[in-house]
């Protein structure tokens, strides 16, 4: 006896965390963008005059900071648009595209800076240490302010986190540049400029890897990192009247918004509506998943009688899927 496929939990989509609070986040991001843009222009001039690769690398990094914030602001506007037409989830994954773009720019810029740093280690040019030091110290202050601005935004959004990582890495870069400048001023060791650049490159690669990994998981519709689908399926099938759970899928629509779908079979005399409500409550309270699609059907009696432990018999049971995706969960020993 079928009948309750594709039903959403009570309250529809209320309670979702969609990752951004548009008005507040835009203000903080806009303020950080203004700080970065003004200082970046000044730093390019000083970097050229001082012949400092570390300063120019910081300026280039700040350019990607500005680009990442612009991308974040654009992605926020796109994500806020209502779902319509063929985009049934709206454009919420524009945020994830932005995060991937941030990660890629960090990698590409890091590769160029690493090449230039190695070249300067071999043949270091003369560096104006005082100008480099003063600019780096001002840069630290500007980046502390910009980092604080973005930290006030909602970093549960991978989009905002991407912009934050850009600026946080830039702050570390300026600290490294200041140390290198101090070394140049006190010892005359000009290769410190290139060494500081390589340290910055390592930080950029680390941040880029994290952004690309997390955004890639969302694009590949992997389960959220804090959810074990096998353990979740076992927990659902252990609930009263539930015989089997299969075709269980859990993924992220965008950062901070998970979704789940599953086919649930209940005892022939069980209340499908009550089971659905119970499972939705487990998902909401235990995993924070409120966007659910549960197809709930009665299991055929002959299947219950003929199936051996750990096996599924589908003959004569229209409620079963012909080709289930993923493991089948039963309230008995079974393989995942």
Coordinates of N, CA and C in Angstrom, one line a residue, residues 82-317:
X82 N 14.6 34.1 -6.0 CA 13.7 33.0 -5.7 C 13.9 31.9 -6.8
X83 N 13.6 30.7 -6.5 CA 13.6 29.6 -7.4 C 12.5 29.8 -8.5
X84 N 12.9 29.7 -9.8 CA 11.9 29.8 -10.8 C 12.5 29.0 -12.1
X85 N 11.6 28.7 -12.9 CA 11.9 28.0 -14.2 C 12.7 26.7 -13.9
X86 N 13.7 26.5 -14.7 CA 14.5 25.3 -14.6 C 15.4 25.3 -13.4
X87 N 15.6 26.4 -12.7 CA 16.5 26.4 -11.5 C 15.6 26.2 -10.3
X88 N 15.3 25.0 -10.0 CA 14.3 24.7 -8.9 C 14.9 24.9 -7.5
X89 N 16.2 25.1 -7.4 CA 16.8 25.5 -6.1 C 17.2 26.9 -6.1
X90 N 16.8 27.6 -7.2 CA 17.3 29.0 -7.4 C 18.8 29.0 -7.8
X91 N 19.5 30.0 -7.4 CA 20.9 30.1 -7.8 C 21.8 30.0 -6.5
X92 N 21.4 29.2 -5.6 CA 22.1 29.1 -4.3 C 23.5 28.7 -4.5
X93 N 23.8 27.8 -5.5 CA 25.1 27.3 -5.6 C 26.1 28.3 -6.3
X94 N 25.6 29.5 -6.6 CA 26.5 30.6 -7.1 C 27.5 30.9 -6.0
X95 N 27.1 30.7 -4.7 CA 28.0 30.9 -3.6 C 29.2 29.9 -3.7
X96 N 28.9 28.7 -4.1 CA 29.9 27.6 -4.2 C 30.8 27.8 -5.4
X97 N 30.2 28.3 -6.5 CA 31.1 28.7 -7.6 C 32.1 29.8 -7.2
X98 N 31.6 30.8 -6.4 CA 32.5 31.8 -6.0 C 33.6 31.3 -5.1
X99 N 33.2 30.3 -4.2 CA 34.3 29.7 -3.4 C 35.3 29.0 -4.2
X100 N 34.9 28.3 -5.2 CA 35.8 27.6 -6.1 C 36.7 28.6 -6.8
X101 N 36.1 29.7 -7.3 CA 36.9 30.7 -8.0 C 38.0 31.3 -7.0
X102 N 37.6 31.5 -5.8 CA 38.6 32.0 -4.8 C 39.7 31.0 -4.6
X103 N 39.4 29.7 -4.5 CA 40.4 28.7 -4.3 C 41.4 28.6 -5.5
X104 N 40.8 28.7 -6.7 CA 41.6 28.6 -7.9 C 42.5 29.8 -8.1
X105 N 42.0 31.0 -7.8 CA 42.9 32.2 -7.9 C 44.0 32.2 -6.9
X106 N 43.7 31.6 -5.7 CA 44.8 31.5 -4.7 C 45.9 30.5 -5.2
X107 N 45.5 29.4 -5.8 CA 46.5 28.5 -6.4 C 47.3 29.1 -7.5
X108 N 46.6 29.7 -8.4 CA 47.3 30.3 -9.6 C 48.3 31.4 -9.2
X109 N 47.8 32.3 -8.3 CA 48.7 33.4 -7.8 C 49.8 32.8 -7.0
X110 N 49.6 31.8 -6.2 CA 50.7 31.1 -5.5 C 51.7 30.6 -6.4
X111 N 51.3 30.0 -7.5 CA 52.3 29.4 -8.4 C 53.2 30.5 -9.0
X112 N 52.6 31.6 -9.4 CA 53.4 32.7 -10.0 C 54.4 33.3 -8.9
X113 N 53.9 33.5 -7.7 CA 54.7 34.1 -6.7 C 55.9 33.1 -6.3
X114 N 55.6 31.8 -6.3 CA 56.6 30.8 -6.0 C 57.8 30.9 -7.0
X115 N 57.4 31.0 -8.3 CA 58.4 31.1 -9.4 C 59.2 32.4 -9.2
X116 N 58.6 33.5 -8.9 CA 59.3 34.8 -8.8 C 60.2 34.8 -7.5
X117 N 59.7 34.1 -6.5 CA 60.5 34.1 -5.2 C 61.8 33.2 -5.4
X118 N 61.6 32.1 -6.1 CA 62.8 31.3 -6.4 C 63.8 32.0 -7.3
X119 N 63.3 32.7 -8.3 CA 64.2 33.5 -9.1 C 64.9 34.6 -8.3
X120 N 64.3 35.2 -7.3 CA 64.9 36.2 -6.5 C 65.8 35.6 -5.5
X121 N 65.6 34.4 -5.1 CA 66.5 33.7 -4.2 C 67.9 33.5 -4.9
X122 N 67.8 33.2 -6.2 CA 69.0 33.0 -7.0 C 69.8 34.3 -7.3
X123 N 69.0 35.3 -7.6 CA 69.6 36.6 -7.9 C 68.8 37.7 -7.3
X124 N 69.1 38.0 -6.0 CA 68.3 38.9 -5.2 C 68.6 40.4 -5.7
X125 N 67.5 41.2 -6.0 CA 67.7 42.6 -6.3 C 67.9 43.4 -5.0
X126 N 68.3 44.7 -5.2 CA 68.4 45.6 -4.0 C 66.9 45.9 -3.6
X127 N 66.7 45.9 -2.2 CA 65.4 46.1 -1.7 C 65.5 47.3 -0.7
X128 N 64.5 48.3 -0.9 CA 64.4 49.4 0.1 C 63.7 49.0 1.3
X129 N 64.5 48.6 2.3 CA 63.9 47.9 3.5 C 63.0 48.8 4.3
X130 N 63.4 50.1 4.5 CA 62.5 51.0 5.3 C 61.1 51.2 4.7
X131 N 61.1 51.5 3.4 CA 59.8 51.6 2.8 C 59.0 50.4 2.8
X132 N 59.7 49.2 2.7 CA 59.0 47.9 2.8 C 58.4 47.7 4.2
X133 N 59.2 48.1 5.2 CA 58.8 47.9 6.6 C 57.5 48.7 6.9
X134 N 57.6 50.0 6.6 CA 56.5 50.9 6.9 C 55.2 50.5 6.2
X135 N 55.3 50.1 4.9 CA 54.2 49.7 4.2 C 53.6 48.4 4.7
X136 N 54.4 47.5 5.1 CA 54.0 46.2 5.7 C 53.2 46.5 7.0
X137 N 53.7 47.4 7.8 CA 53.1 47.7 9.1 C 51.7 48.3 8.9
X138 N 51.6 49.2 7.9 CA 50.3 49.8 7.6 C 49.4 48.7 7.1
X139 N 50.0 47.8 6.2 CA 49.2 46.7 5.7 C 48.6 45.8 6.7
X140 N 49.4 45.6 7.8 CA 48.9 44.7 8.9 C 47.7 45.4 9.5
X141 N 47.7 46.7 9.8 CA 46.6 47.4 10.4 C 45.4 47.3 9.5
X142 N 45.6 47.6 8.2 CA 44.4 47.5 7.2 C 43.8 46.1 7.2
X143 N 44.7 45.1 7.1 CA 44.1 43.7 7.0 C 43.5 43.3 8.3
X144 N 44.0 43.7 9.5 CA 43.3 43.4 10.7 C 41.9 44.0 10.7
X145 N 41.8 45.2 10.2 CA 40.4 45.9 10.1 C 39.5 45.1 9.1
X146 N 40.1 44.8 8.0 CA 39.3 44.1 6.9 C 38.9 42.7 7.4
X147 N 39.8 42.0 8.1 CA 39.5 40.6 8.6 C 38.4 40.7 9.7
X148 N 38.5 41.7 10.5 CA 37.4 41.9 11.5 C 36.1 42.2 10.9
X149 N 36.1 43.0 9.8 CA 34.8 43.2 9.1 C 34.2 42.0 8.6
X150 N 35.0 41.1 7.9 CA 34.4 39.9 7.3 C 34.1 38.9 8.4
X151 N 34.8 38.9 9.5 CA 34.5 38.0 10.6 C 33.1 38.3 11.2
X152 N 32.7 39.5 11.0 CA 31.3 39.9 11.5 C 30.2 39.3 10.6
X153 N 30.6 39.0 9.3 CA 29.6 38.3 8.4 C 29.4 36.9 8.8
X154 N 28.5 36.2 8.1 CA 28.2 34.8 8.5 C 29.1 33.9 7.8
X155 N 30.1 33.4 8.5 CA 31.1 32.5 7.9 C 30.7 31.1 7.7
X156 N 29.4 30.8 8.1 CA 28.9 29.4 7.8 C 28.7 29.3 6.3
X157 N 28.6 30.4 5.6 CA 28.6 30.4 4.1 C 30.0 30.2 3.6
X158 N 30.2 29.2 2.8 CA 31.5 28.9 2.2 C 31.9 30.0 1.3
X159 N 31.0 30.8 0.8 CA 31.3 31.9 0.0 C 32.0 33.0 0.8
X160 N 31.4 33.3 2.0 CA 32.0 34.3 2.9 C 33.3 33.8 3.4
X161 N 33.3 32.5 3.7 CA 34.6 31.9 4.2 C 35.7 32.0 3.2
X162 N 35.4 31.9 1.9 CA 36.4 32.1 0.9 C 37.0 33.4 0.9
X163 N 36.2 34.5 1.0 CA 36.7 35.9 1.1 C 37.5 36.0 2.4
X164 N 37.0 35.5 3.5 CA 37.7 35.6 4.8 C 39.1 34.9 4.7
X165 N 39.2 33.8 4.1 CA 40.5 33.1 4.0 C 41.5 33.9 3.1
X166 N 41.0 34.5 2.1 CA 41.8 35.4 1.3 C 42.4 36.5 2.1
X167 N 41.6 37.2 2.9 CA 42.1 38.3 3.7 C 42.9 37.9 4.9
X168 N 42.6 36.8 5.5 CA 43.4 36.3 6.6 C 44.8 35.9 6.1
X169 N 44.8 35.3 4.9 CA 46.2 34.9 4.4 C 47.0 36.2 4.1
X170 N 46.3 37.2 3.6 CA 46.9 38.5 3.3 C 47.5 39.1 4.6
X171 N 46.8 38.9 5.7 CA 47.3 39.4 7.0 C 48.6 38.7 7.4
X172 N 48.6 37.4 7.2 CA 49.8 36.6 7.5 C 50.9 37.1 6.6
X173 N 50.6 37.4 5.3 CA 51.6 37.8 4.3 C 52.2 39.1 4.8
X174 N 51.4 40.0 5.3 CA 52.0 41.3 5.7 C 52.9 41.1 7.0
X175 N 52.5 40.2 7.8 CA 53.3 39.9 9.0 C 54.7 39.4 8.5
X176 N 54.6 38.4 7.6 CA 55.9 37.9 7.0 C 56.7 39.0 6.3
X177 N 56.0 39.8 5.6 CA 56.8 40.9 4.9 C 57.4 41.9 5.9
X178 N 56.7 42.2 7.0 CA 57.3 43.1 8.0 C 58.5 42.5 8.6
X179 N 58.5 41.2 8.9 CA 59.6 40.5 9.5 C 60.8 40.5 8.5
X180 N 60.5 40.2 7.2 CA 61.5 40.2 6.2 C 62.1 41.6 6.0
X181 N 61.3 42.6 6.1 CA 61.8 44.0 6.0 C 62.7 44.3 7.1
X182 N 62.3 43.9 8.3 CA 63.2 44.1 9.5 C 64.5 43.5 9.3
X183 N 64.5 42.2 8.8 CA 65.8 41.5 8.5 C 66.6 42.3 7.5
X184 N 66.0 42.8 6.5 CA 66.7 43.5 5.4 C 67.4 44.8 6.0
X185 N 66.6 45.5 6.8 CA 67.1 46.7 7.4 C 68.2 46.5 8.4
X186 N 68.1 45.5 9.2 CA 69.1 45.3 10.3 C 70.3 44.5 9.8
X187 N 70.2 43.6 8.8 CA 71.3 42.7 8.4 C 71.7 42.9 7.0
X188 N 70.8 43.5 6.1 CA 71.1 43.6 4.7 C 70.9 42.3 3.9
X189 N 70.3 41.3 4.6 CA 70.1 40.0 3.9 C 68.8 40.1 3.0
X190 N 69.0 40.5 1.7 CA 67.9 40.8 0.8 C 67.1 39.6 0.4
X191 N 67.7 38.4 0.6 CA 66.9 37.2 0.2 C 65.7 36.9 1.2
X192 N 65.7 37.6 2.3 CA 64.6 37.5 3.3 C 63.3 37.9 2.6
X193 N 63.3 38.8 1.6 CA 62.1 39.2 0.9 C 61.5 38.0 0.1
X194 N 62.4 37.2 -0.5 CA 61.9 36.1 -1.3 C 61.4 35.0 -0.4
X195 N 62.2 34.8 0.8 CA 61.8 33.7 1.7 C 60.4 34.0 2.3
X196 N 60.2 35.3 2.6 CA 58.8 35.7 3.2 C 57.7 35.4 2.1
X197 N 58.0 35.6 0.9 CA 57.1 35.3 -0.2 C 56.7 33.8 -0.3
X198 N 57.8 32.9 -0.1 CA 57.5 31.5 -0.1 C 56.7 31.0 1.1
X199 N 56.8 31.7 2.2 CA 56.0 31.3 3.3 C 54.5 31.7 3.0
X200 N 54.3 32.9 2.4 CA 53.0 33.3 2.1 C 52.4 32.3 1.1
X201 N 53.2 31.8 0.1 CA 52.7 30.9 -0.9 C 52.2 29.6 -0.2
X202 N 52.9 29.1 0.8 CA 52.5 27.9 1.5 C 51.2 28.1 2.2
X203 N 50.9 29.3 2.8 CA 49.7 29.6 3.4 C 48.5 29.7 2.4
X204 N 48.9 30.2 1.2 CA 47.9 30.4 0.1 C 47.4 29.0 -0.4
X205 N 48.4 28.1 -0.6 CA 48.1 26.8 -1.1 C 47.2 26.0 -0.1
X206 N 47.5 26.2 1.2 CA 46.7 25.5 2.3 C 45.3 26.0 2.2
X207 N 45.1 27.3 2.2 CA 43.7 27.9 2.1 C 43.0 27.5 0.9
X208 N 43.7 27.5 -0.3 CA 43.1 27.1 -1.6 C 42.6 25.6 -1.5
X209 N 43.5 24.8 -1.0 CA 43.1 23.3 -0.9 C 41.8 23.2 -0.1
X210 N 41.7 23.9 1.0 CA 40.5 23.7 1.8 C 39.2 24.2 1.1
X211 N 39.3 25.3 0.4 CA 38.2 25.9 -0.3 C 37.8 24.9 -1.5
X212 N 38.8 24.5 -2.2 CA 38.5 23.6 -3.4 C 37.9 22.2 -2.9
X213 N 38.4 21.7 -1.8 CA 37.9 20.4 -1.3 C 36.5 20.6 -0.8
X214 N 36.2 21.6 0.0 CA 34.8 21.8 0.5 C 33.8 22.1 -0.6
X215 N 34.2 23.0 -1.5 CA 33.2 23.3 -2.6 C 33.1 22.1 -3.6
X216 N 34.2 21.4 -3.8 CA 34.1 20.2 -4.6 C 33.1 19.1 -4.0
X217 N 33.2 18.9 -2.7 CA 32.2 18.0 -2.1 C 30.8 18.4 -2.3
X218 N 30.5 19.7 -2.3 CA 29.1 20.1 -2.5 C 28.7 19.9 -4.0
X219 N 29.6 20.2 -4.9 CA 29.3 20.0 -6.4 C 29.1 18.5 -6.7
X220 N 29.9 17.6 -6.0 CA 29.7 16.2 -6.2 C 28.6 15.6 -5.4
X221 N 27.9 16.5 -4.6 CA 26.8 16.1 -3.8 C 27.2 15.0 -2.8
X222 N 28.3 15.1 -2.2 CA 28.7 14.3 -1.1 C 28.0 14.6 0.1
X223 N 27.9 13.7 1.1 CA 27.2 14.0 2.3 C 28.0 15.1 3.1
X224 N 27.3 15.8 3.9 CA 28.0 16.8 4.8 C 29.1 16.1 5.6
X225 N 30.2 16.8 5.9 CA 31.3 16.1 6.6 C 30.9 15.6 8.0
X226 N 29.9 16.2 8.6 CA 29.5 15.8 9.9 C 28.4 14.8 9.9
X227 N 28.1 14.2 8.8 CA 27.0 13.2 8.7 C 27.6 11.9 8.1
X228 N 27.4 10.8 8.8 CA 27.8 9.5 8.3 C 26.5 8.8 7.7
X229 N 26.3 8.7 6.4 CA 25.1 8.2 5.8 C 24.7 6.8 6.3
X230 N 25.7 5.9 6.5 CA 25.5 4.6 7.0 C 24.9 4.6 8.4
X231 N 25.5 5.4 9.3 CA 25.0 5.5 10.7 C 23.6 6.1 10.7
X232 N 23.4 7.1 9.8 CA 22.1 7.8 9.8 C 21.1 6.8 9.3
X233 N 21.4 6.0 8.3 CA 20.4 5.0 7.8 C 20.1 3.9 8.9
X234 N 21.1 3.5 9.6 CA 20.9 2.5 10.7 C 20.0 3.1 11.8
X235 N 20.2 4.4 12.1 CA 19.4 5.1 13.1 C 17.9 5.2 12.7
X236 N 17.7 5.5 11.4 CA 16.3 5.6 10.9 C 15.6 4.3 10.9
X237 N 16.3 3.2 10.5 CA 15.6 1.9 10.4 C 15.4 1.3 11.8
X238 N 16.0 1.9 12.8 CA 15.8 1.4 14.2 C 14.5 2.0 14.8
X239 N 13.9 2.9 14.1 CA 12.7 3.5 14.7 C 11.5 2.6 14.6
X240 N 10.5 2.8 15.4 CA 9.3 2.0 15.5 C 8.7 1.8 14.1
X241 N 8.3 0.6 13.8 CA 7.5 0.3 12.6 C 8.3 0.3 11.3
X242 N 9.6 0.8 11.3 CA 10.3 0.9 10.1 C 11.0 -0.5 9.8
X243 N 10.8 -1.0 8.6 CA 11.3 -2.3 8.2 C 12.6 -2.1 7.4
X244 N 12.6 -1.1 6.6 CA 13.8 -1.0 5.7 C 13.9 0.5 5.2
X245 N 15.1 0.9 5.0 CA 15.4 2.2 4.4 C 16.4 2.0 3.3
X246 N 16.1 2.4 2.1 CA 17.0 2.3 1.0 C 16.9 3.6 0.1
X247 N 17.7 3.6 -0.9 CA 17.8 4.9 -1.8 C 18.0 6.1 -0.9
X248 N 18.8 6.0 0.1 CA 19.1 7.1 1.0 C 20.1 8.0 0.4
X249 N 19.8 9.3 0.3 CA 20.7 10.3 -0.3 C 20.7 11.5 0.7
X250 N 21.9 11.9 1.0 CA 22.0 13.2 1.8 C 23.1 14.0 1.2
X251 N 22.8 15.3 1.0 CA 23.8 16.1 0.3 C 23.6 17.6 0.7
X252 N 24.4 18.5 0.2 CA 24.3 19.9 0.5 C 23.9 20.6 -0.7
X253 N 22.8 21.4 -0.6 CA 22.4 22.3 -1.7 C 23.4 23.4 -1.8
X254 N 23.7 24.0 -0.7 CA 24.7 25.0 -0.6 C 25.3 25.0 0.8
X255 N 26.2 25.8 1.1 CA 26.8 25.7 2.5 C 25.7 26.1 3.5
X256 N 25.6 25.3 4.5 CA 24.6 25.5 5.6 C 23.2 25.0 5.3
X257 N 23.0 24.4 4.1 CA 21.7 23.9 3.8 C 21.8 22.4 3.2
X258 N 21.5 21.5 4.1 CA 21.5 20.1 3.7 C 20.1 19.6 3.3
X259 N 20.1 18.5 2.5 CA 18.9 17.9 2.1 C 19.0 16.4 2.1
X260 N 17.9 15.7 2.2 CA 17.9 14.3 2.3 C 16.7 13.7 1.6
X261 N 16.8 12.6 0.9 CA 15.7 11.8 0.4 C 15.9 10.3 0.7
X262 N 14.9 9.6 0.8 CA 15.0 8.2 1.1 C 13.6 7.5 0.8
X263 N 13.7 6.2 0.5 CA 12.5 5.3 0.4 C 12.4 4.5 1.7
X264 N 11.3 4.6 2.4 CA 11.2 3.9 3.7 C 10.0 2.9 3.6
X265 N 10.3 1.7 4.0 CA 9.2 0.7 4.1 C 8.9 0.4 5.5
X266 N 7.6 0.4 5.8 CA 7.1 0.2 7.2 C 6.3 -1.1 7.3
X267 N 6.0 -1.5 8.5 CA 5.2 -2.7 8.8 C 3.9 -2.6 8.0
X268 N 3.3 -3.7 7.6 CA 2.1 -3.7 6.9 C 1.0 -2.9 7.6
X269 N 1.0 -3.0 9.0 CA -0.1 -2.3 9.7 C 0.4 -1.0 10.3
X270 N 1.6 -0.5 9.9 CA 2.1 0.7 10.5 C 1.4 1.9 9.9
X271 N 1.5 3.0 10.7 CA 1.0 4.3 10.2 C 2.1 5.1 9.5
X272 N 1.9 5.2 8.2 CA 3.0 5.8 7.4 C 3.2 7.3 7.7
X273 N 2.1 8.0 8.0 CA 2.2 9.4 8.4 C 2.9 9.6 9.7
X274 N 2.6 8.7 10.7 CA 3.3 8.8 12.0 C 4.8 8.5 11.8
X275 N 5.1 7.5 11.0 CA 6.5 7.1 10.8 C 7.2 8.3 10.1
X276 N 6.6 8.9 9.1 CA 7.3 10.0 8.4 C 7.5 11.1 9.4
X277 N 6.5 11.5 10.2 CA 6.7 12.6 11.1 C 7.9 12.3 12.1
X278 N 7.9 11.0 12.6 CA 8.9 10.6 13.5 C 10.3 10.7 12.9
X279 N 10.5 10.2 11.7 CA 11.8 10.3 11.0 C 12.2 11.7 10.7
X280 N 11.3 12.6 10.4 CA 11.6 14.0 10.1 C 12.1 14.7 11.4
X281 N 11.4 14.3 12.5 CA 11.9 14.8 13.8 C 13.3 14.4 14.2
X282 N 13.6 13.1 13.9 CA 15.0 12.6 14.1 C 16.0 13.4 13.3
X283 N 15.6 13.6 12.0 CA 16.6 14.3 11.1 C 16.7 15.7 11.5
X284 N 15.6 16.4 11.9 CA 15.7 17.8 12.3 C 16.5 18.0 13.6
X285 N 16.2 17.2 14.6 CA 16.8 17.4 15.9 C 18.2 16.8 16.0
X286 N 18.4 15.7 15.3 CA 19.7 15.0 15.4 C 20.7 15.4 14.4
X287 N 20.3 15.9 13.3 CA 21.2 16.3 12.2 C 21.0 17.7 11.6
X288 N 20.0 18.4 12.1 CA 19.8 19.7 11.5 C 19.3 19.7 10.1
X289 N 18.8 18.6 9.6 CA 18.3 18.5 8.2 C 16.8 18.7 8.2
X290 N 16.3 19.8 7.6 CA 14.9 20.1 7.6 C 14.3 20.0 6.2
X291 N 15.2 19.9 5.2 CA 14.7 19.8 3.8 C 14.7 18.3 3.4
X292 N 13.6 17.6 3.6 CA 13.6 16.1 3.5 C 12.5 15.7 2.5
X293 N 12.8 14.7 1.8 CA 11.8 14.1 0.9 C 11.8 12.6 1.2
X294 N 10.7 12.1 1.9 CA 10.6 10.7 2.3 C 9.5 10.1 1.6
X295 N 9.8 9.0 0.8 CA 8.7 8.2 0.2 C 8.5 7.0 1.1
X296 N 7.3 7.0 1.8 CA 7.0 6.0 2.8 C 5.9 5.1 2.2
X297 N 6.2 3.8 2.2 CA 5.3 2.8 1.7 C 5.2 1.6 2.7
X298 N 4.1 0.9 2.6 CA 4.0 -0.4 3.4 C 4.8 -1.5 2.7
X299 N 5.5 -2.3 3.5 CA 6.2 -3.4 3.0 C 5.2 -4.5 2.7
X300 N 5.4 -5.3 1.6 CA 4.5 -6.4 1.2 C 4.8 -7.5 2.2
X301 N 3.7 -8.2 2.6 CA 3.9 -9.3 3.6 C 4.7 -10.4 3.1
X302 N 4.5 -10.8 1.8 CA 5.3 -11.9 1.3 C 6.8 -11.6 1.3
X303 N 7.2 -10.3 1.2 CA 8.6 -10.0 1.2 C 9.1 -10.2 2.6
X304 N 8.3 -9.8 3.6 CA 8.8 -10.0 5.0 C 8.9 -11.4 5.3
X305 N 8.1 -12.3 4.7 CA 8.1 -13.7 5.0 C 9.3 -14.4 4.3
X306 N 9.6 -14.0 3.1 CA 10.5 -14.8 2.3 C 11.9 -14.3 2.4
X307 N 12.1 -13.0 2.7 CA 13.5 -12.5 2.7 C 14.3 -13.0 3.8
X308 N 15.5 -13.5 3.5 CA 16.4 -13.9 4.6 C 17.2 -12.7 5.2
X309 N 17.7 -12.9 6.4 CA 18.5 -11.7 7.0 C 19.5 -11.2 6.0
X310 N 19.5 -9.9 5.9 CA 20.6 -9.3 5.0 C 20.2 -9.3 3.5
X311 N 19.1 -10.0 3.1 CA 18.7 -10.0 1.7 C 17.4 -9.3 1.5
X312 N 17.2 -8.9 0.2 CA 15.9 -8.2 -0.2 C 15.3 -9.0 -1.3
X313 N 14.0 -9.3 -1.1 CA 13.2 -9.9 -2.2 C 12.3 -8.9 -2.8
X314 N 12.4 -8.6 -4.0 CA 11.6 -7.6 -4.7 C 10.4 -8.1 -5.5
X315 N 10.4 -9.4 -5.7 CA 9.3 -10.0 -6.6 C 7.9 -9.8 -5.9
X316 N 7.0 -9.2 -6.7 CA 5.7 -9.0 -6.3 C 5.5 -7.9 -5.3
X317 N 6.5 -7.0 -5.2 CA 6.4 -5.9 -4.3 C 6.6 -4.6 -5.1

